[in-house]
């Protein structure tokens, strides 16, 4: 028997925890602590503890599948490649779209982006950041010139006031939650605003339950109190920002008084007052948020409001401060960095910029050029185009994404994907999305590949291969390269290993210029921006100046707007959605992990006891949740841990899929859907 440990990075959330995979006779059989990582120091959450359990699942995809007469038939790689190449060649650039993945490596996201823009000449590439943090990228870029988390995970422990809004950190990023505890042990005050009394809220010195969708009003109210009391950082505002008077004009309105915002948000006046005083008078102060801020039709407004309050209080560019947007998936930051977005190449170089377009055309060397220098469609827009403009988009290549569970209004998504003429899905399991495909390609999982991923704090970390993929499955970069070669572009995809791809990434990406595998192959790795090979990396952004050309931060006057759909007589409650500690996104990995699935085998809808009593609903009774988009039968969880008038569902469970109910109304700038607020009614199931 041979036994070895292989150190790698967790495939679940964006924290970037490291652990060892235990490999026995060439197969991954367990995990063990890796204590040298500064991020998690050997500790992991339950998902990390059991991150080996799905790797050798018996239903892993092992051979290419081609759909014939409505049924999948096993095929050779040559048959699959020939069919895909023949079909792909038959479509015009604007008829093709690609979805990259927050689950795969930087190198593989880069390669799919290069394939879409170079081989297919298409503008249309996106990935699931559109559904989680597109509003962060747009909002923080507008305020600070850079759309990323400003601080490091480690320095959260140095904060003296931690304000958590729109994040259940202890369940979604548990090892970041540990830093909040360390800050508290060091004397910090912790404020948590959430419609649910979550494990995160239980750590708060001040807990503020509020109505989902009132974030801007709350932040404007706090800023009004800070200015009224002279707690703003006048020196920081004068030296490092502009448009302060425009902000002041809006936030000082009567609409954002304590009394008015208390009515909008449901937060008592005294709590709003205390939050403003603590945050306005305690330095350094950090804001932590996640999808509770971003997944709204006003997602960009919410993000810019968090930036406003941090510039107002001077809480930027120093340890324990900052706007800390906690990225959801393991490599959602990296997929954005790699240009798997419809408006940018790598490192946020705009596709519409002539110099950037020429730079990539020259670097890639496609003899017939690359996509035109125009923005493409976001994934949410792709779905609308497929249903509303039949025949415009005809073909799609999806790598490691499962929109049939992750996207809003699933009936709409199903209609969209079924409208395609040709769909290729590349994944590790036959997901709900893969079932709709014409060709399914079996890929390697995180334990079966080398490569890099970029965590929420911009730390670029390594995966290390612990076992071979099952059967004939291949690593994503090999599949993309071989498919490109089959289409006549072998010269543009000449890679012998994944490190060669990273070298190319670093060459064309200013923020990654100074990185290479040798420098990344150490426990602390490197944070971008890292412009030269001598540069130590940048854990904290905006120390001396912001990332705008003039170095100045920009205040944005933001008025509060209600969600796109609010409760009425027919649908009297607000529905919000989120994750739970034991599961991950669409459940394709965690629900195949026996230990995790045993802990939480299915979903539920949380209902306040007063609402349940009025509806005649008992705890654990199966009920019908209905919105304007569909209905779901789901067990009720009657709990005082949710506000009256609000209901919550986790979105991991296909049998009671929350996203059948959610609203695909979009933020006008980021095109992110409003997962966090829609109108719902709940009924007893009379036929039960």
XYZ file of C-alpha atoms in Angstrom:
688
model
C 0.000 0.000 0.000
C 1.288 3.457 -0.885
C 0.077 6.485 1.066
C 0.843 10.141 0.342
C -0.425 13.637 1.143
C -0.988 16.159 -1.658
C -1.549 19.770 -0.601
C -4.261 21.620 -2.523
C -6.811 24.442 -2.269
C -10.484 23.900 -1.384
C -12.962 23.723 -4.324
C -15.908 25.308 -2.499
C -16.088 28.938 -1.310
C -13.845 31.889 -2.123
C -11.910 31.864 1.174
C -9.050 29.824 -0.299
C -8.419 27.352 2.533
C -5.689 24.758 2.006
C -5.742 21.104 3.067
C -4.017 17.845 2.211
C -5.686 15.195 0.090
C -4.892 11.710 1.426
C -4.020 9.433 -1.504
C -3.934 5.650 -1.068
C -2.743 3.503 -3.973
C -3.369 6.343 -6.436
C -6.902 7.167 -5.205
C -8.063 10.092 -3.058
C -9.534 8.620 0.160
C -9.590 11.521 2.637
C -8.444 14.962 3.731
C -5.953 15.967 6.415
C -4.948 19.358 7.859
C -2.316 21.489 6.147
C -1.226 23.900 8.868
C 1.141 26.196 6.958
C -1.573 28.155 5.140
C -1.928 31.639 6.661
C -5.579 31.714 5.561
C -6.923 28.773 7.577
C -3.962 27.474 9.641
C -5.051 23.849 9.259
C -8.720 24.432 10.058
C -11.514 23.809 7.527
C -15.317 23.880 7.518
C -17.439 20.727 7.033
C -17.372 21.088 3.231
C -13.570 21.154 3.232
C -13.399 18.257 5.698
C -15.381 16.049 3.321
C -14.117 17.516 0.023
C -12.809 14.067 -0.959
C -16.157 12.281 -0.805
C -17.508 13.188 -4.254
C -14.190 12.745 -6.105
C -14.597 9.004 -6.809
C -18.384 9.049 -6.879
C -19.736 6.111 -8.949
C -21.691 8.476 -11.228
C -18.689 10.509 -12.386
C -18.717 11.049 -16.151
C -16.055 8.812 -17.709
C -16.745 8.864 -21.471
C -18.037 11.426 -23.980
C -21.802 11.160 -24.550
C -23.674 12.048 -27.753
C -27.465 12.342 -27.756
C -29.114 10.176 -30.414
C -32.931 9.994 -30.678
C -33.241 11.697 -27.303
C -30.923 9.263 -25.462
C -27.227 9.533 -24.570
C -24.882 7.063 -26.245
C -21.227 6.621 -25.263
C -18.797 7.874 -27.909
C -15.056 8.133 -28.520
C -13.289 11.460 -28.091
C -12.681 11.536 -31.860
C -16.401 11.142 -32.574
C -17.280 13.869 -30.057
C -14.624 16.295 -31.319
C -15.556 15.712 -34.969
C -19.244 16.346 -34.307
C -18.572 19.471 -32.207
C -16.055 20.898 -34.696
C -18.417 20.307 -37.628
C -21.336 21.934 -35.760
C -19.335 24.850 -34.316
C -17.947 25.690 -37.780
C -21.514 25.967 -39.135
C -22.401 28.932 -36.869
C -21.635 32.626 -37.286
C -19.699 34.303 -34.445
C -22.775 36.009 -32.985
C -24.752 32.751 -32.985
C -22.309 31.146 -30.517
C -22.026 31.743 -26.748
C -19.796 30.240 -24.059
C -20.135 29.946 -20.296
C -16.887 29.628 -18.360
C -16.815 28.530 -14.723
C -16.021 29.703 -11.204
C -15.283 26.028 -10.443
C -12.297 25.515 -12.761
C -8.788 26.969 -12.786
C -7.610 30.378 -13.963
C -5.773 28.720 -16.830
C -8.866 26.894 -18.071
C -11.094 29.960 -17.839
C -8.474 31.878 -19.819
C -8.404 29.138 -22.437
C -12.191 29.044 -22.896
C -12.169 32.846 -23.203
C -9.432 32.555 -25.873
C -11.412 29.791 -27.621
C -14.631 31.854 -27.698
C -12.957 35.069 -28.866
C -10.272 33.545 -31.082
C -11.567 30.257 -32.498
C -15.280 31.145 -32.640
C -14.728 34.958 -33.003
C -17.666 35.390 -30.589
C -18.284 38.311 -28.214
C -20.570 36.256 -26.010
C -18.787 34.783 -22.990
C -19.806 35.009 -19.348
C -19.960 32.885 -16.189
C -21.763 32.717 -12.852
C -20.143 35.895 -11.425
C -23.083 37.473 -13.261
C -25.295 35.778 -10.658
C -23.262 36.608 -7.550
C -20.807 39.521 -7.743
C -21.252 41.272 -11.103
C -22.540 44.258 -9.126
C -19.356 44.275 -6.994
C -17.145 44.382 -10.084
C -19.193 47.236 -11.593
C -19.867 49.156 -8.357
C -16.398 49.103 -6.790
C -14.757 49.794 -10.166
C -16.901 52.945 -10.456
C -16.086 54.072 -6.899
C -12.464 52.950 -6.496
C -11.271 52.025 -10.006
C -10.956 48.341 -9.045
C -13.810 45.882 -8.600
C -12.253 43.577 -6.007
C -12.203 43.030 -2.223
C -9.988 45.809 -0.883
C -8.390 44.061 2.103
C -6.986 40.684 3.101
C -8.829 38.076 5.139
C -6.144 38.145 7.825
C -6.409 41.860 8.556
C -10.160 41.612 9.356
C -8.946 40.439 12.785
C -7.406 43.920 13.283
C -10.730 45.728 12.843
C -12.277 47.613 15.778
C -15.777 47.649 14.260
C -16.979 44.941 11.867
C -20.219 45.666 9.999
C -21.652 42.559 8.292
C -24.555 43.228 5.920
C -25.855 40.762 3.337
C -23.531 37.963 4.426
C -24.087 34.940 6.648
C -20.299 34.667 6.975
C -20.236 31.873 9.561
C -22.072 29.489 7.229
C -20.856 30.711 3.837
C -17.220 31.624 4.613
C -16.640 29.989 8.030
C -12.882 30.610 8.147
C -13.499 34.313 7.480
C -16.046 34.116 10.300
C -13.122 33.031 12.485
C -11.441 36.389 11.783
C -14.587 38.205 12.989
C -14.335 36.220 16.250
C -10.648 37.163 16.554
C -11.519 40.843 16.012
C -14.198 40.565 18.706
C -11.723 38.951 21.100
C -9.450 41.943 20.404
C -12.220 44.318 21.517
C -14.039 45.009 18.224
C -17.753 45.780 18.091
C -19.683 43.559 15.651
C -22.821 44.815 13.868
C -24.873 42.351 11.793
C -27.824 43.342 9.589
C -29.820 40.389 8.239
C -33.498 39.416 7.919
C -32.543 36.093 9.615
C -30.998 35.475 13.025
C -28.165 33.446 11.499
C -25.095 31.908 13.184
C -23.344 35.144 12.113
C -26.019 37.311 13.752
C -25.557 35.348 16.988
C -22.004 36.755 17.214
C -23.210 40.363 16.962
C -23.009 43.009 19.666
C -25.773 44.714 17.677
C -28.142 42.628 15.534
C -30.456 44.501 13.162
C -33.131 42.387 11.419
C -34.341 44.251 8.333
C -36.591 43.908 5.306
C -34.655 42.520 2.343
C -34.109 45.267 -0.251
C -33.747 48.251 2.117
C -29.908 48.288 2.185
C -29.406 51.700 0.510
C -31.854 53.364 2.897
C -30.012 51.882 5.911
C -26.568 52.983 4.682
C -27.847 56.463 3.733
C -29.387 56.810 7.194
C -26.118 55.816 8.891
C -24.216 58.325 6.715
C -26.709 61.057 7.608
C -26.106 60.397 11.314
C -22.323 60.349 10.834
C -22.388 63.734 9.027
C -24.872 65.281 11.518
C -22.544 64.385 14.374
C -19.323 65.447 12.620
C -17.886 61.921 12.675
C -16.895 61.966 8.982
C -13.157 61.841 8.158
C -12.804 65.371 6.752
C -9.103 65.015 5.953
C -9.594 61.757 3.975
C -12.590 63.202 2.107
C -10.658 66.347 1.127
C -7.463 64.568 0.122
C -8.633 61.376 -1.524
C -12.207 61.760 -2.830
C -14.491 63.829 -5.037
C -18.253 64.509 -5.330
C -18.751 64.558 -1.543
C -21.216 67.473 -1.770
C -23.348 65.471 -4.232
C -23.473 62.567 -1.771
C -24.302 64.895 1.115
C -27.188 66.443 -0.804
C -28.883 63.044 -1.049
C -28.090 61.407 2.286
C -29.120 64.481 4.318
C -32.678 64.324 2.930
C -35.568 63.841 5.348
C -36.282 60.552 3.502
C -33.199 59.069 5.233
C -33.961 60.262 8.755
C -33.890 57.660 11.530
C -37.701 57.587 11.704
C -38.278 57.178 7.963
C -35.620 54.507 7.496
C -36.945 52.637 10.523
C -40.320 52.425 8.708
C -38.711 51.256 5.427
C -36.296 48.731 6.966
C -38.056 47.547 10.109
C -34.942 48.385 12.187
C -35.700 50.254 15.443
C -34.524 53.896 15.567
C -32.212 53.181 18.529
C -30.443 50.383 16.647
C -29.852 52.598 13.587
C -28.504 55.322 15.869
C -26.149 52.914 17.682
C -24.888 51.387 14.416
C -24.074 54.840 13.025
C -22.299 55.892 16.214
C -20.220 52.726 16.512
C -19.254 52.731 12.859
C -18.724 56.495 12.705
C -16.517 56.768 15.788
C -14.509 53.515 15.824
C -11.412 53.058 13.642
C -10.531 50.976 11.769
C -13.947 49.727 10.624
C -14.530 46.982 8.056
C -17.606 46.219 5.975
C -18.171 42.583 4.996
C -20.873 41.730 2.486
C -21.794 38.968 0.108
C -24.757 38.195 -2.112
C -27.292 39.808 0.216
C -25.960 43.130 -1.096
C -25.299 42.186 -4.712
C -28.259 40.048 -5.843
C -30.740 42.890 -6.332
C -32.019 45.047 -9.183
C -30.186 47.774 -7.217
C -27.086 45.616 -6.661
C -24.683 48.243 -8.036
C -26.391 50.942 -5.927
C -25.962 48.781 -2.816
C -22.271 48.213 -3.548
C -21.615 51.903 -4.214
C -23.330 52.736 -0.913
C -20.870 50.497 0.974
C -18.051 52.316 -0.839
C -19.612 55.684 0.102
C -19.705 54.969 3.837
C -16.111 53.693 3.812
C -14.833 56.826 2.021
C -16.935 58.992 4.360
C -15.288 57.425 7.428
C -11.812 57.119 5.854
C -11.883 53.354 6.336
C -9.807 52.386 3.308
C -6.199 51.492 2.592
C -5.378 50.304 6.111
C -5.557 46.971 7.976
C -8.929 46.195 9.545
C -10.838 48.493 7.185
C -12.119 48.297 3.616
C -15.025 47.057 1.552
C -14.700 43.308 1.841
C -16.863 41.725 -0.843
C -16.760 38.029 0.016
C -16.750 36.142 -3.289
C -18.958 33.075 -3.325
C -17.260 30.335 -5.319
C -13.669 29.130 -5.134
C -12.577 30.808 -8.370
C -15.212 33.422 -9.160
C -12.559 36.127 -8.660
C -10.160 34.306 -10.984
C -12.747 33.700 -13.702
C -13.413 37.471 -13.736
C -9.663 38.206 -13.742
C -9.292 35.865 -16.740
C -11.750 37.846 -18.874
C -14.566 35.286 -18.740
C -16.915 38.278 -18.975
C -18.583 39.866 -22.032
C -16.900 43.262 -21.647
C -13.231 42.585 -20.762
C -10.153 40.559 -21.624
C -7.892 39.457 -18.738
C -7.144 41.932 -15.954
C -10.267 43.990 -16.854
C -8.818 45.306 -20.130
C -11.893 46.509 -22.027
C -12.818 44.618 -25.219
C -14.004 47.928 -26.722
C -10.575 49.534 -26.201
C -8.714 49.492 -29.536
C -5.280 49.114 -27.892
C -6.417 46.179 -25.729
C -8.091 44.511 -28.711
C -4.914 44.833 -30.798
C -2.775 43.591 -27.877
C -4.738 40.310 -27.618
C -5.074 39.853 -31.391
C -1.271 40.215 -31.689
C -0.494 38.020 -28.669
C -2.749 35.189 -29.819
C -1.805 35.272 -33.491
C -5.026 33.959 -35.060
C -4.435 34.313 -38.825
C -8.114 35.231 -39.371
C -8.316 37.660 -36.410
C -10.442 37.584 -33.258
C -13.930 38.750 -32.204
C -14.991 42.288 -33.061
C -14.263 44.956 -30.399
C -17.838 45.082 -29.065
C -19.366 43.994 -25.757
C -21.159 40.655 -25.737
C -24.204 39.283 -23.946
C -24.325 38.562 -20.211
C -25.631 35.075 -19.304
C -28.890 36.566 -18.003
C -29.325 38.420 -21.307
C -28.413 35.255 -23.273
C -31.369 33.482 -21.630
C -33.732 36.331 -22.566
C -32.417 36.429 -26.148
C -32.936 32.664 -26.498
C -36.583 32.918 -25.416
C -37.498 36.328 -26.896
C -35.466 36.427 -30.135
C -35.440 32.876 -31.475
C -32.724 32.182 -34.029
C -30.306 34.885 -32.852
C -28.268 32.620 -30.528
C -28.117 29.016 -31.731
C -25.169 27.261 -30.119
C -23.658 27.181 -26.631
C -20.595 25.660 -24.944
C -20.947 25.377 -21.149
C -17.971 24.393 -18.975
C -18.643 23.468 -15.340
C -21.798 25.560 -14.837
C -25.300 24.376 -13.989
C -27.741 27.161 -14.940
C -30.655 24.706 -14.691
C -30.397 25.084 -10.900
C -28.356 28.249 -10.356
C -30.183 30.781 -12.539
C -33.432 32.597 -11.652
C -36.854 31.540 -12.972
C -35.864 27.984 -13.943
C -38.849 27.448 -16.235
C -37.522 30.380 -18.284
C -33.969 28.884 -18.270
C -35.252 25.481 -19.436
C -37.183 27.135 -22.267
C -34.019 29.086 -23.206
C -31.646 26.108 -23.280
C -34.162 23.967 -25.156
C -34.314 26.737 -27.792
C -30.661 26.090 -28.726
C -29.871 24.128 -31.868
C -26.676 22.682 -30.375
C -25.478 22.523 -26.747
C -22.155 21.144 -25.481
C -21.696 20.681 -21.714
C -18.334 19.821 -20.141
C -18.621 18.669 -16.514
C -17.770 16.027 -13.917
C -21.377 14.807 -13.430
C -24.484 14.571 -15.591
C -26.006 17.714 -14.077
C -29.513 19.065 -14.684
C -27.948 21.250 -17.428
C -25.905 18.415 -18.959
C -29.100 16.382 -19.363
C -30.269 18.967 -21.931
C -27.026 18.809 -23.962
C -26.393 17.324 -27.396
C -22.836 16.380 -26.419
C -21.467 15.888 -22.882
C -17.696 15.893 -22.310
C -16.272 14.250 -19.141
C -13.907 16.572 -17.249
C -11.445 16.285 -14.366
C -12.312 17.613 -10.897
C -10.072 19.785 -8.687
C -8.259 16.741 -7.221
C -7.223 15.569 -10.696
C -5.437 18.649 -11.995
C -2.748 21.212 -11.388
C -3.452 24.898 -11.863
C -4.307 28.055 -9.964
C -7.376 29.705 -8.495
C -7.788 33.226 -7.087
C -9.559 33.623 -3.766
C -11.850 36.410 -2.595
C -8.836 38.342 -1.240
C -7.091 38.211 -4.668
C -4.658 35.533 -3.444
C -3.572 33.323 -6.373
C -3.181 29.785 -5.030
C -2.297 26.380 -6.443
C -4.160 23.142 -7.008
C -2.008 20.030 -7.129
C -2.936 16.826 -8.903
C -3.585 13.961 -6.472
C -5.034 11.275 -8.776
C -5.860 10.661 -12.442
C -9.349 11.488 -13.776
C -11.724 8.489 -13.969
C -12.069 6.483 -17.209
C -11.457 8.637 -20.265
C -12.207 11.973 -18.545
C -9.728 14.762 -19.320
C -8.637 18.067 -17.800
C -10.580 21.054 -19.203
C -7.469 22.678 -20.696
C -6.682 19.517 -22.652
C -10.247 19.281 -23.991
C -10.294 22.931 -25.111
C -6.831 22.668 -26.711
C -7.682 19.447 -28.553
C -10.993 20.865 -29.770
C -9.259 24.050 -30.983
C -6.700 21.911 -32.844
C -9.544 19.910 -34.439
C -10.949 23.221 -35.705
C -7.634 24.211 -37.300
C -6.015 26.242 -34.517
C -3.412 23.846 -33.098
C -0.747 26.548 -33.452
C -2.676 28.923 -31.171
C -3.169 26.180 -28.513
C 0.290 24.548 -28.370
C 0.371 23.853 -24.612
C 2.183 20.808 -23.223
C 1.136 21.497 -19.630
C -0.958 23.940 -17.615
C 2.055 25.980 -16.440
C 2.645 27.114 -20.053
C -0.884 28.555 -20.050
C -0.220 30.474 -16.811
C 2.964 31.925 -18.332
C 0.838 33.270 -21.207
C -1.757 34.645 -18.754
C 0.948 36.509 -16.818
C 2.358 37.954 -20.052
C -0.937 39.571 -21.111
C -2.318 40.486 -17.643
C -0.683 43.466 -15.859
C -1.978 42.490 -12.394
C -0.480 38.977 -12.796
C 2.760 40.028 -14.620
C 5.042 39.270 -11.684
C 3.631 35.811 -10.938
C 4.918 32.398 -11.935
C 4.510 28.871 -10.567
C 7.781 29.056 -8.677
C 6.627 32.144 -6.753
C 3.113 30.767 -6.184
C 4.352 27.397 -4.925
C 4.487 28.446 -1.256
C 1.873 28.604 1.512
C 1.276 32.369 1.361
C 1.232 32.524 -2.496
C 0.694 36.078 -3.901
C -2.069 38.696 -3.986
C -2.647 40.665 -7.182
C -1.726 43.267 -8.287
C 1.792 41.883 -8.581
C 3.322 43.802 -11.509
C 6.938 42.518 -11.425
C 8.787 39.373 -10.352
C 10.358 41.360 -7.477
C 6.984 42.701 -6.256
C 5.709 41.133 -2.992
C 2.027 41.273 -4.035
C -0.666 43.581 -2.631
C -2.798 42.302 0.278
C -4.386 45.746 0.854
C -5.536 47.944 -2.037
C -5.790 51.760 -2.186
C -3.199 52.536 0.521
C -2.075 55.859 -0.963
C -4.447 56.323 -3.882
C -7.375 54.679 -5.626
C -7.109 52.800 -8.920
C -8.711 55.515 -11.069
C -6.232 57.297 -13.386
C -6.315 60.390 -11.116
C -6.041 58.265 -7.937
C -9.236 59.782 -6.496
C -12.236 57.883 -5.066
C -15.676 58.877 -6.356
C -18.727 59.366 -4.104
C -22.053 58.398 -5.710
C -25.330 59.969 -4.579
C -27.722 56.989 -4.410
C -31.466 57.142 -3.804
C -33.201 54.108 -2.285
C -35.493 52.192 -4.640
C -37.698 49.230 -3.643
C -37.186 45.770 -5.212
C -38.677 45.090 -8.662
C -41.412 42.990 -7.061
C -42.889 43.881 -3.664
C -45.550 42.073 -1.605
C -49.221 42.722 -2.391
C -52.598 41.248 -1.447
C -52.071 38.154 -3.617
C -48.390 37.523 -2.779
C -48.066 38.997 0.735
C -44.550 37.871 1.775
C -40.955 38.634 0.724
C -38.932 35.573 -0.351
C -35.154 35.615 -0.049
C -32.667 32.800 -0.789
C -29.181 31.702 0.247
C -26.769 28.932 1.153
C -26.394 26.640 4.168
C -23.223 25.462 5.888
C -23.397 21.879 4.641
C -24.076 22.373 0.925
C -22.689 24.222 -2.052
C -24.597 25.964 -4.819
C -26.364 23.430 -7.054
C -25.335 20.484 -4.855
C -23.633 18.562 -7.669
C -20.611 17.921 -5.391
C -21.931 18.219 -1.806
C -25.053 16.116 -2.395
C -22.749 13.341 -3.631
C -20.753 13.606 -0.384
C -22.456 11.101 1.923
C -21.588 12.882 5.170
C -22.795 16.304 4.016
C -25.939 14.922 2.401
C -26.814 13.025 5.586
C -26.625 16.271 7.592
C -29.061 18.155 5.319
C -30.842 15.850 2.871
C -33.343 18.358 1.438
C -34.490 21.979 1.417
C -37.119 23.938 3.360
C -38.863 27.294 3.598
C -38.388 29.324 6.787
C -41.538 30.959 8.154
C -41.929 33.173 11.216
C -44.221 31.577 13.884
C -46.735 34.453 13.665
C -47.005 34.048 9.880
C -47.246 30.252 10.238
C -50.031 30.590 12.809
C -51.993 32.944 10.543
C -51.591 30.472 7.646
C -52.414 27.430 9.797
C -49.037 25.859 8.981
C -47.142 23.542 11.347
C -43.391 22.949 11.523
C -42.154 20.279 9.020
C -45.493 20.266 7.192
C -45.075 20.213 3.411
C -46.448 23.447 1.928
C -46.722 25.017 -1.522
C -44.671 28.174 -2.146
C -45.961 30.131 -5.136
C -44.682 33.170 -7.046
C -45.649 34.638 -10.406
C -43.107 32.286 -12.019
C -44.009 28.905 -10.585
C -44.636 26.817 -7.487
C -42.605 24.439 -5.318
C -43.718 21.930 -2.697
C -41.336 22.217 0.228
C -41.232 21.400 3.967
C -41.974 24.358 6.275
C -39.442 25.282 8.926
C -41.303 27.403 11.472
C -38.690 29.455 13.326
C -38.446 32.726 15.248
C -35.042 33.195 13.555
C -36.665 34.937 10.584
C -38.492 38.263 10.551
C -42.259 38.349 10.297
C -43.265 38.912 6.658
C -40.034 37.407 5.240
C -39.453 33.832 4.074
C -36.174 32.094 3.201
C -35.229 29.089 1.048
C -31.790 27.526 0.405
C -31.173 27.051 -3.328
C -29.177 23.776 -3.403
C -32.011 21.292 -3.872
C -33.380 20.266 -7.283
C -36.464 18.590 -5.762
C -37.572 21.886 -4.161
C -35.633 24.363 -6.294
C -35.855 27.899 -4.912
C -34.963 29.298 -8.328
C -38.249 28.136 -9.830
C -39.664 30.978 -7.711
C -37.040 33.743 -7.975
C -37.362 36.799 -10.180
C -35.133 37.305 -13.234
C -35.548 41.106 -13.093
C -32.037 42.528 -13.642
C -29.841 45.317 -12.313
C -29.615 47.712 -15.306
C -25.810 48.020 -15.073
C -24.514 44.641 -13.853
C -27.374 42.554 -15.325
C -27.471 40.563 -12.060
C -30.857 39.043 -11.133
C -32.871 39.854 -8.006
C -32.488 36.565 -6.106
C -32.799 38.263 -2.713
C -36.304 39.725 -2.897
C -39.508 38.698 -4.635
C -43.155 38.382 -3.652
C -44.386 34.948 -2.530
C -47.452 33.284 -1.069
C -47.501 30.011 0.863
C -50.458 27.643 0.976
C -51.349 24.432 2.745
C -51.368 21.479 0.349
C -55.025 20.510 0.485
C -54.611 17.243 -1.418
C -51.939 16.064 1.041
